[in-house]
Amino acid sequence: MKQAGFFDVEERLARLSGLGDQLEAFSRTVDFEVFRPDLEKALAYSDGSKGGRPPFDPVLMFKILVIQTLNNLSDERTEYLINDRLSFMRFLGLGLSDRVPDAKTVWLYQKRLTQAGAIDGLFNRFDATLRNAGYLPMSGQILDATLVAAPKQRNTNAEKADLREGRIPEDWQDKPAKLSHKDRHARWTLKFTKAKRQDDGAMPSSDLAIPFFGYKSHVSIDRKYRFIRKWKTTHAAASDGARLREGLLDKTNTASTVWADTAYRSKANEDFMEEQGFVSKVHRKKPHLKPMPRHLQKSNAGKSVIRSRVEHVFADQKSQMGLFVRTVGITRATMRIGLANIVYNMRRFLFLERISANA
């Protein structure tokens, strides 16, 4: 068999570019060096005076997390594919003979970032990049939340009761191995979905309620460019509406209008928005045991045209990135969802820059 030469590899990479390598577009459009100060501060590597193998470059490792998030990969699968794919190697700046971080190294890197609480700083760093590029939060903002699945837990009713009260079940306390694999923060909730039309054409009298276990991603996007500007992670059973008053509203938006569905309609939220100078375009709720007035139906329909844009964000994260929490605990879930939010903004940035270049 003929041994591959330098020009053979270059030819293969050129073909990948011609086929549309998304990672190459990332390298061309996103300046990953802007993350270096936050990464070095969070990791706090030693100066190497004590010897030992030098750590991998923190920006290279962060780009590995981007690859993971884009492709919904486990640490083991990430290690394999970096060794296997030329497009991954090119994105990371690695040659065929270079050392590749193994799965344990990737896991430890993400763990250190998580423990340092670095995800908020990294998100804000890229948000500043967007603003410097001219993508200011404009035309108001849209709030919504989506459920993010996590590995299901098999707990007894007594264990569930303890977890809801914030206690560690007694049987777990002397079993550290078991405790480390138990997610004490994720919760069960019901996910309601529209019932499908039956074979005879009739519609069921009620929607479907599907049990769901995991977390909830709350976001606020700007209406103009649809970037995620504010976000928060909670367990799946947390109320959507209460999060509005917990830092989800972006005061830097050039317009004061706020769109959201009926889950955010409450007197407390309306009063809060009025006090903070926001204009509510939150959907009106149907009166109890009464038909929805015609004028409210028309008003809600008009709001839905705008509010529905936030659904595209969640669709991109779930269909394109396969958003799923593989880890245990809300701290790591926050890291996972935060990375997904950063990567979504990067993908959106690439799209807008391409549209601008072709205009």
GROMACS .gro file of C-alpha atoms in nm:
model
  359
    1MET     CA    1   0.000   0.000   0.000
    2LYS     CA    2   0.127   0.345  -0.091
    3GLN     CA    3   0.222   0.555   0.212
    4ALA     CA    4   0.039   0.887   0.233
    5GLY     CA    5   0.264   1.186   0.173
    6PHE     CA    6   0.238   1.551   0.273
    7PHE     CA    7   0.074   1.657  -0.053
    8ASP     CA    8  -0.180   1.372  -0.028
    9VAL     CA    9  -0.294   1.503   0.310
   10GLU     CA   10  -0.308   1.858   0.177
   11GLU     CA   11  -0.518   1.743  -0.115
   12ARG     CA   12  -0.759   1.564   0.118
   13LEU     CA   13  -0.790   1.876   0.338
   14ALA     CA   14  -0.855   2.090   0.032
   15ARG     CA   15  -1.134   1.854  -0.066
   16LEU     CA   16  -1.284   1.881   0.283
   17SER     CA   17  -1.277   2.259   0.246
   18GLY     CA   18  -1.457   2.233  -0.085
   19LEU     CA   19  -1.726   2.013   0.069
   20GLY     CA   20  -1.791   2.273   0.340
   21ASP     CA   21  -1.597   2.204   0.660
   22GLN     CA   22  -1.786   2.381   0.941
   23LEU     CA   23  -1.487   2.368   1.173
   24GLU     CA   24  -1.273   2.545   0.915
   25ALA     CA   25  -1.537   2.821   0.905
   26PHE     CA   26  -1.516   2.839   1.285
   27SER     CA   27  -1.139   2.886   1.268
   28ARG     CA   28  -1.172   3.151   1.001
   29THR     CA   29  -1.448   3.353   1.173
   30VAL     CA   30  -1.410   3.304   1.550
   31ASP     CA   31  -1.102   3.433   1.729
   32PHE     CA   32  -1.055   3.166   1.995
   33GLU     CA   33  -0.763   3.355   2.145
   34VAL     CA   34  -1.010   3.594   2.312
   35PHE     CA   35  -1.090   3.311   2.555
   36ARG     CA   36  -0.729   3.263   2.666
   37PRO     CA   37  -0.730   3.509   2.963
   38ASP     CA   38  -1.042   3.350   3.114
   39LEU     CA   39  -0.914   2.999   3.054
   40GLU     CA   40  -0.571   3.063   3.206
   41LYS     CA   41  -0.727   3.233   3.507
   42ALA     CA   42  -0.966   2.943   3.565
   43LEU     CA   43  -0.705   2.671   3.516
   44ALA     CA   44  -0.420   2.843   3.703
   45TYR     CA   45  -0.152   2.610   3.568
   46SER     CA   46   0.186   2.604   3.741
   47ASP     CA   47   0.489   2.764   3.578
   48GLY     CA   48   0.645   2.421   3.515
   49SER     CA   49   0.933   2.475   3.759
   50LYS     CA   50   0.847   2.149   3.939
   51GLY     CA   51   0.891   1.947   3.624
   52GLY     CA   52   0.650   1.698   3.474
   53ARG     CA   53   0.486   1.689   3.133
   54PRO     CA   54   0.366   2.035   3.025
   55PRO     CA   55  -0.012   2.076   3.004
   56PHE     CA   56  -0.193   2.103   2.675
   57ASP     CA   57  -0.264   2.454   2.552
   58PRO     CA   58  -0.585   2.578   2.722
   59VAL     CA   59  -0.727   2.722   2.398
   60LEU     CA   60  -0.668   2.392   2.220
   61MET     CA   61  -0.853   2.214   2.501
   62PHE     CA   62  -1.140   2.463   2.483
   63LYS     CA   63  -1.168   2.398   2.110
   64ILE     CA   64  -1.198   2.029   2.194
   65LEU     CA   65  -1.500   2.114   2.412
   66VAL     CA   66  -1.645   2.301   2.114
   67ILE     CA   67  -1.603   1.986   1.903
   68GLN     CA   68  -1.768   1.780   2.176
   69THR     CA   69  -2.062   2.017   2.201
   70LEU     CA   70  -2.112   2.045   1.825
   71ASN     CA   71  -2.126   1.668   1.784
   72ASN     CA   72  -2.269   1.551   2.120
   73LEU     CA   73  -1.965   1.335   2.194
   74SER     CA   74  -1.853   1.151   2.505
   75ASP     CA   75  -1.495   1.199   2.620
   76GLU     CA   76  -1.393   0.859   2.484
   77ARG     CA   77  -1.555   0.921   2.147
   78THR     CA   78  -1.392   1.263   2.133
   79GLU     CA   79  -1.045   1.114   2.180
   80TYR     CA   80  -1.108   0.858   1.907
   81LEU     CA   81  -1.244   1.105   1.652
   82ILE     CA   82  -0.965   1.358   1.705
   83ASN     CA   83  -0.720   1.081   1.615
   84ASP     CA   84  -0.938   0.969   1.325
   85ARG     CA   85  -1.062   1.285   1.151
   86LEU     CA   86  -0.847   1.522   0.953
   87SER     CA   87  -1.101   1.802   0.993
   88PHE     CA   88  -1.076   1.777   1.372
   89MET     CA   89  -0.695   1.778   1.359
   90ARG     CA   90  -0.688   2.083   1.133
   91PHE     CA   91  -0.930   2.272   1.359
   92LEU     CA   92  -0.709   2.197   1.660
   93GLY     CA   93  -0.385   2.272   1.477
   94LEU     CA   94  -0.255   1.918   1.526
   95GLY     CA   95  -0.042   1.718   1.286
   96LEU     CA   96  -0.052   1.343   1.234
   97SER     CA   97   0.251   1.298   1.462
   98ASP     CA   98   0.134   1.534   1.741
   99ARG     CA   99   0.023   1.413   2.082
  100VAL     CA  100  -0.357   1.409   2.124
  101PRO     CA  101  -0.528   1.460   2.463
  102ASP     CA  102  -0.686   1.141   2.588
  103ALA     CA  103  -1.037   1.106   2.732
  104LYS     CA  104  -0.917   1.146   3.091
  105THR     CA  105  -0.739   1.472   3.007
  106VAL     CA  106  -1.053   1.610   2.841
  107TRP     CA  107  -1.260   1.511   3.144
  108LEU     CA  108  -1.017   1.672   3.389
  109TYR     CA  109  -1.000   1.992   3.182
  110GLN     CA  110  -1.377   2.032   3.180
  111LYS     CA  111  -1.391   1.945   3.551
  112ARG     CA  112  -1.143   2.222   3.637
  113LEU     CA  113  -1.336   2.476   3.433
  114THR     CA  114  -1.656   2.366   3.604
  115GLN     CA  115  -1.510   2.389   3.953
  116ALA     CA  116  -1.374   2.735   3.875
  117GLY     CA  117  -1.718   2.852   3.760
  118ALA     CA  118  -1.562   2.968   3.434
  119ILE     CA  119  -1.861   2.923   3.204
  120ASP     CA  120  -2.022   3.261   3.277
  121GLY     CA  121  -1.697   3.443   3.201
  122LEU     CA  122  -1.647   3.247   2.878
  123PHE     CA  123  -2.003   3.320   2.767
  124ASN     CA  124  -1.966   3.691   2.845
  125ARG     CA  125  -1.632   3.700   2.666
  126PHE     CA  126  -1.786   3.582   2.341
  127ASP     CA  127  -2.089   3.808   2.391
  128ALA     CA  128  -1.844   4.101   2.406
  129THR     CA  129  -1.693   3.976   2.079
  130LEU     CA  130  -2.038   3.982   1.919
  131ARG     CA  131  -2.101   4.336   2.040
  132ASN     CA  132  -1.762   4.453   1.913
  133ALA     CA  133  -1.852   4.304   1.574
  134GLY     CA  134  -2.165   4.521   1.567
  135TYR     CA  135  -2.421   4.266   1.686
  136LEU     CA  136  -2.573   4.467   1.969
  137PRO     CA  137  -2.887   4.341   2.147
  138MET     CA  138  -3.165   4.514   1.953
  139SER     CA  139  -3.541   4.526   1.892
  140GLY     CA  140  -3.641   4.378   2.228
  141GLN     CA  141  -3.595   4.031   2.373
  142ILE     CA  142  -3.770   3.696   2.381
  143LEU     CA  143  -3.773   3.461   2.682
  144ASP     CA  144  -3.839   3.089   2.688
  145ALA     CA  145  -3.721   2.762   2.840
  146THR     CA  146  -3.669   2.406   2.720
  147LEU     CA  147  -3.620   2.072   2.892
  148VAL     CA  148  -3.280   1.904   2.863
  149ALA     CA  149  -3.270   1.531   2.928
  150ALA     CA  150  -3.029   1.366   3.173
  151PRO     CA  151  -2.968   0.997   3.254
  152LYS     CA  152  -3.271   0.868   3.446
  153GLN     CA  153  -3.230   0.785   3.814
  154ARG     CA  154  -3.392   0.478   3.969
  155ASN     CA  155  -3.478   0.598   4.319
  156THR     CA  156  -3.734   0.481   4.570
  157ASN     CA  157  -4.021   0.706   4.678
  158ALA     CA  158  -3.848   0.767   5.012
  159GLU     CA  159  -3.525   0.867   4.834
  160LYS     CA  160  -3.719   1.102   4.606
  161ALA     CA  161  -3.883   1.264   4.908
  162ASP     CA  162  -3.542   1.320   5.072
  163LEU     CA  163  -3.403   1.475   4.753
  164ARG     CA  164  -3.698   1.713   4.720
  165GLU     CA  165  -3.630   1.829   5.075
  166GLY     CA  166  -3.262   1.881   4.997
  167ARG     CA  167  -3.144   1.586   5.207
  168ILE     CA  168  -2.907   1.306   5.111
  169PRO     CA  169  -3.087   0.970   5.158
  170GLU     CA  170  -2.948   0.787   5.460
  171ASP     CA  171  -2.864   0.477   5.257
  172TRP     CA  172  -2.635   0.681   5.029
  173GLN     CA  173  -2.430   0.858   5.294
  174ASP     CA  174  -2.197   0.567   5.369
  175LYS     CA  175  -2.167   0.464   5.001
  176PRO     CA  176  -1.952   0.729   4.828
  177ALA     CA  177  -1.936   0.534   4.502
  178LYS     CA  178  -2.315   0.520   4.481
  179LEU     CA  179  -2.350   0.884   4.586
  180SER     CA  180  -2.113   0.999   4.311
  181HIS     CA  181  -2.338   0.842   4.049
  182LYS     CA  182  -2.664   0.980   4.188
  183ASP     CA  183  -2.793   1.307   4.046
  184ARG     CA  184  -2.941   1.492   4.343
  185HIS     CA  185  -3.039   1.801   4.145
  186ALA     CA  186  -3.221   1.679   3.834
  187ARG     CA  187  -3.598   1.635   3.874
  188TRP     CA  188  -3.892   1.460   3.715
  189THR     CA  189  -4.162   1.671   3.553
  190LEU     CA  190  -4.440   1.630   3.297
  191LYS     CA  191  -4.381   1.737   2.940
  192PHE     CA  192  -4.706   1.828   2.768
  193THR     CA  193  -4.738   1.778   2.394
  194LYS     CA  194  -5.026   1.819   2.153
  195ALA     CA  195  -5.221   1.499   2.098
  196LYS     CA  196  -5.225   1.366   1.743
  197ARG     CA  197  -5.543   1.330   1.544
  198GLN     CA  198  -5.694   0.981   1.575
  199ASP     CA  199  -5.753   0.744   1.281
  200ASP     CA  200  -6.119   0.846   1.257
  201GLY     CA  201  -6.023   1.212   1.233
  202ALA     CA  202  -6.131   1.304   1.585
  203MET     CA  203  -5.904   1.499   1.818
  204PRO     CA  204  -5.847   1.365   2.172
  205SER     CA  205  -6.002   1.574   2.449
  206SER     CA  206  -5.669   1.631   2.624
  207ASP     CA  207  -5.303   1.668   2.538
  208LEU     CA  208  -5.039   1.409   2.620
  209ALA     CA  209  -4.838   1.431   2.943
  210ILE     CA  210  -4.501   1.257   2.916
  211PRO     CA  211  -4.277   1.204   3.222
  212PHE     CA  212  -3.940   1.375   3.176
  213PHE     CA  213  -3.622   1.371   3.387
  214GLY     CA  214  -3.343   1.624   3.371
  215TYR     CA  215  -3.283   1.997   3.368
  216LYS     CA  216  -3.427   2.312   3.215
  217SER     CA  217  -3.244   2.569   3.005
  218HIS     CA  218  -3.383   2.923   3.036
  219VAL     CA  219  -3.271   3.179   2.778
  220SER     CA  220  -3.332   3.534   2.664
  221ILE     CA  221  -3.250   3.614   2.301
  222ASP     CA  222  -3.246   3.948   2.125
  223ARG     CA  223  -3.516   3.983   1.861
  224LYS     CA  224  -3.289   4.140   1.596
  225TYR     CA  225  -3.005   3.888   1.570
  226ARG     CA  226  -3.139   3.597   1.781
  227PHE     CA  227  -2.825   3.556   1.989
  228ILE     CA  228  -2.861   3.419   2.341
  229ARG     CA  229  -2.786   3.714   2.570
  230LYS     CA  230  -2.890   3.583   2.912
  231TRP     CA  231  -2.933   3.228   3.036
  232LYS     CA  232  -2.987   3.015   3.344
  233THR     CA  233  -3.000   2.644   3.428
  234THR     CA  234  -3.244   2.486   3.676
  235HIS     CA  235  -3.387   2.143   3.746
  236ALA     CA  236  -3.666   2.034   3.511
  237ALA     CA  237  -3.951   2.101   3.756
  238ALA     CA  238  -3.858   2.466   3.817
  239SER     CA  239  -4.113   2.731   3.722
  240ASP     CA  240  -4.043   2.921   3.401
  241GLY     CA  241  -4.206   3.244   3.512
  242ALA     CA  242  -4.009   3.296   3.832
  243ARG     CA  243  -3.680   3.297   3.638
  244LEU     CA  244  -3.775   3.623   3.466
  245ARG     CA  245  -3.691   3.809   3.786
  246GLU     CA  246  -3.361   3.622   3.834
  247GLY     CA  247  -3.139   3.797   3.582
  248LEU     CA  248  -3.288   3.679   3.252
  249LEU     CA  249  -3.381   4.028   3.131
  250ASP     CA  250  -3.112   4.213   2.936
  251LYS     CA  251  -3.107   4.583   3.026
  252THR     CA  252  -2.856   4.659   2.749
  253ASN     CA  253  -3.107   4.583   2.474
  254THR     CA  254  -3.179   4.892   2.264
  255ALA     CA  255  -3.556   4.830   2.293
  256SER     CA  256  -3.756   4.765   2.609
  257THR     CA  257  -4.011   4.515   2.474
  258VAL     CA  258  -4.025   4.163   2.622
  259TRP     CA  259  -4.201   3.868   2.455
  260ALA     CA  260  -4.279   3.542   2.635
  261ASP     CA  261  -4.552   3.278   2.657
  262THR     CA  262  -4.823   3.250   2.923
  263ALA     CA  263  -4.591   3.075   3.170
  264TYR     CA  264  -4.433   3.416   3.233
  265ARG     CA  265  -4.764   3.599   3.285
  266SER     CA  266  -4.805   3.691   3.654
  267LYS     CA  267  -4.868   4.005   3.855
  268ALA     CA  268  -4.522   3.977   4.011
  269ASN     CA  269  -4.358   3.966   3.667
  270GLU     CA  270  -4.571   4.246   3.523
  271ASP     CA  271  -4.491   4.468   3.821
  272PHE     CA  272  -4.122   4.380   3.800
  273MET     CA  273  -4.101   4.465   3.429
  274GLU     CA  274  -4.281   4.793   3.481
  275GLU     CA  275  -4.044   4.889   3.764
  276GLN     CA  276  -3.741   4.801   3.550
  277GLY     CA  277  -3.866   4.997   3.249
  278PHE     CA  278  -3.961   4.703   3.027
  279VAL     CA  279  -4.274   4.683   2.810
  280SER     CA  280  -4.456   4.351   2.846
  281LYS     CA  281  -4.566   4.160   2.537
  282VAL     CA  282  -4.623   3.843   2.738
  283HIS     CA  283  -4.910   3.623   2.618
  284ARG     CA  284  -5.242   3.662   2.798
  285LYS     CA  285  -5.388   3.360   2.974
  286LYS     CA  286  -5.730   3.218   2.895
  287PRO     CA  287  -5.992   3.318   3.158
  288HIS     CA  288  -6.079   3.036   3.396
  289LEU     CA  289  -6.377   2.831   3.269
  290LYS     CA  290  -6.450   3.092   3.003
  291PRO     CA  291  -6.372   3.110   2.630
  292MET     CA  292  -6.079   3.324   2.524
  293PRO     CA  293  -6.207   3.668   2.409
  294ARG     CA  294  -6.160   3.731   2.040
  295HIS     CA  295  -5.938   4.037   2.087
  296LEU     CA  296  -5.703   3.841   2.316
  297GLN     CA  297  -5.681   3.560   2.063
  298LYS     CA  298  -5.575   3.806   1.793
  299SER     CA  299  -5.330   3.975   2.030
  300ASN     CA  300  -5.168   3.645   2.129
  301ALA     CA  301  -5.149   3.535   1.765
  302GLY     CA  302  -4.959   3.851   1.676
  303LYS     CA  303  -4.719   3.800   1.965
  304SER     CA  304  -4.663   3.436   1.866
  305VAL     CA  305  -4.521   3.539   1.528
  306ILE     CA  306  -4.236   3.711   1.712
  307ARG     CA  307  -4.210   3.486   2.017
  308SER     CA  308  -4.177   3.169   1.807
  309ARG     CA  309  -3.829   3.278   1.694
  310VAL     CA  310  -3.682   3.151   2.020
  311GLU     CA  311  -3.796   2.799   1.929
  312HIS     CA  312  -3.539   2.802   1.648
  313VAL     CA  313  -3.265   2.834   1.909
  314PHE     CA  314  -3.374   2.521   2.095
  315ALA     CA  315  -3.431   2.333   1.768
  316ASP     CA  316  -3.073   2.409   1.661
  317GLN     CA  317  -2.929   2.296   1.993
  318LYS     CA  318  -3.127   1.972   2.003
  319SER     CA  319  -3.138   1.868   1.639
  320GLN     CA  320  -2.794   1.990   1.528
  321MET     CA  321  -2.597   1.951   1.851
  322GLY     CA  322  -2.801   1.680   2.022
  323LEU     CA  323  -2.809   1.871   2.350
  324PHE     CA  324  -2.807   1.620   2.637
  325VAL     CA  325  -2.664   1.629   2.990
  326ARG     CA  326  -2.432   1.331   3.036
  327THR     CA  327  -2.298   1.442   3.374
  328VAL     CA  328  -2.421   1.434   3.734
  329GLY     CA  329  -2.527   1.745   3.927
  330ILE     CA  330  -2.648   2.091   3.836
  331THR     CA  331  -2.299   2.246   3.841
  332ARG     CA  332  -2.183   2.023   3.556
  333ALA     CA  333  -2.520   2.052   3.383
  334THR     CA  334  -2.477   2.430   3.389
  335MET     CA  335  -2.136   2.390   3.227
  336ARG     CA  336  -2.281   2.163   2.959
  337ILE     CA  337  -2.574   2.392   2.878
  338GLY     CA  338  -2.351   2.701   2.893
  339LEU     CA  339  -2.117   2.547   2.635
  340ALA     CA  340  -2.417   2.470   2.414
  341ASN     CA  341  -2.523   2.834   2.440
  342ILE     CA  342  -2.176   2.957   2.343
  343VAL     CA  343  -2.157   2.717   2.049
  344TYR     CA  344  -2.506   2.816   1.933
  345ASN     CA  345  -2.396   3.181   1.933
  346MET     CA  346  -2.086   3.085   1.735
  347ARG     CA  347  -2.296   2.904   1.476
  348ARG     CA  348  -2.533   3.198   1.455
  349PHE     CA  349  -2.235   3.434   1.419
  350LEU     CA  350  -2.101   3.227   1.128
  351PHE     CA  351  -2.441   3.237   0.959
  352LEU     CA  352  -2.483   3.615   0.994
  353GLU     CA  353  -2.127   3.683   0.880
  354ARG     CA  354  -2.179   3.465   0.573
  355ILE     CA  355  -2.504   3.646   0.491
  356SER     CA  356  -2.328   3.980   0.533
  357ALA     CA  357  -2.040   3.876   0.307
  358ASN     CA  358  -2.279   3.763   0.032
  359ALA     CA  359  -2.498   4.073   0.050
   0.00000   0.00000   0.00000
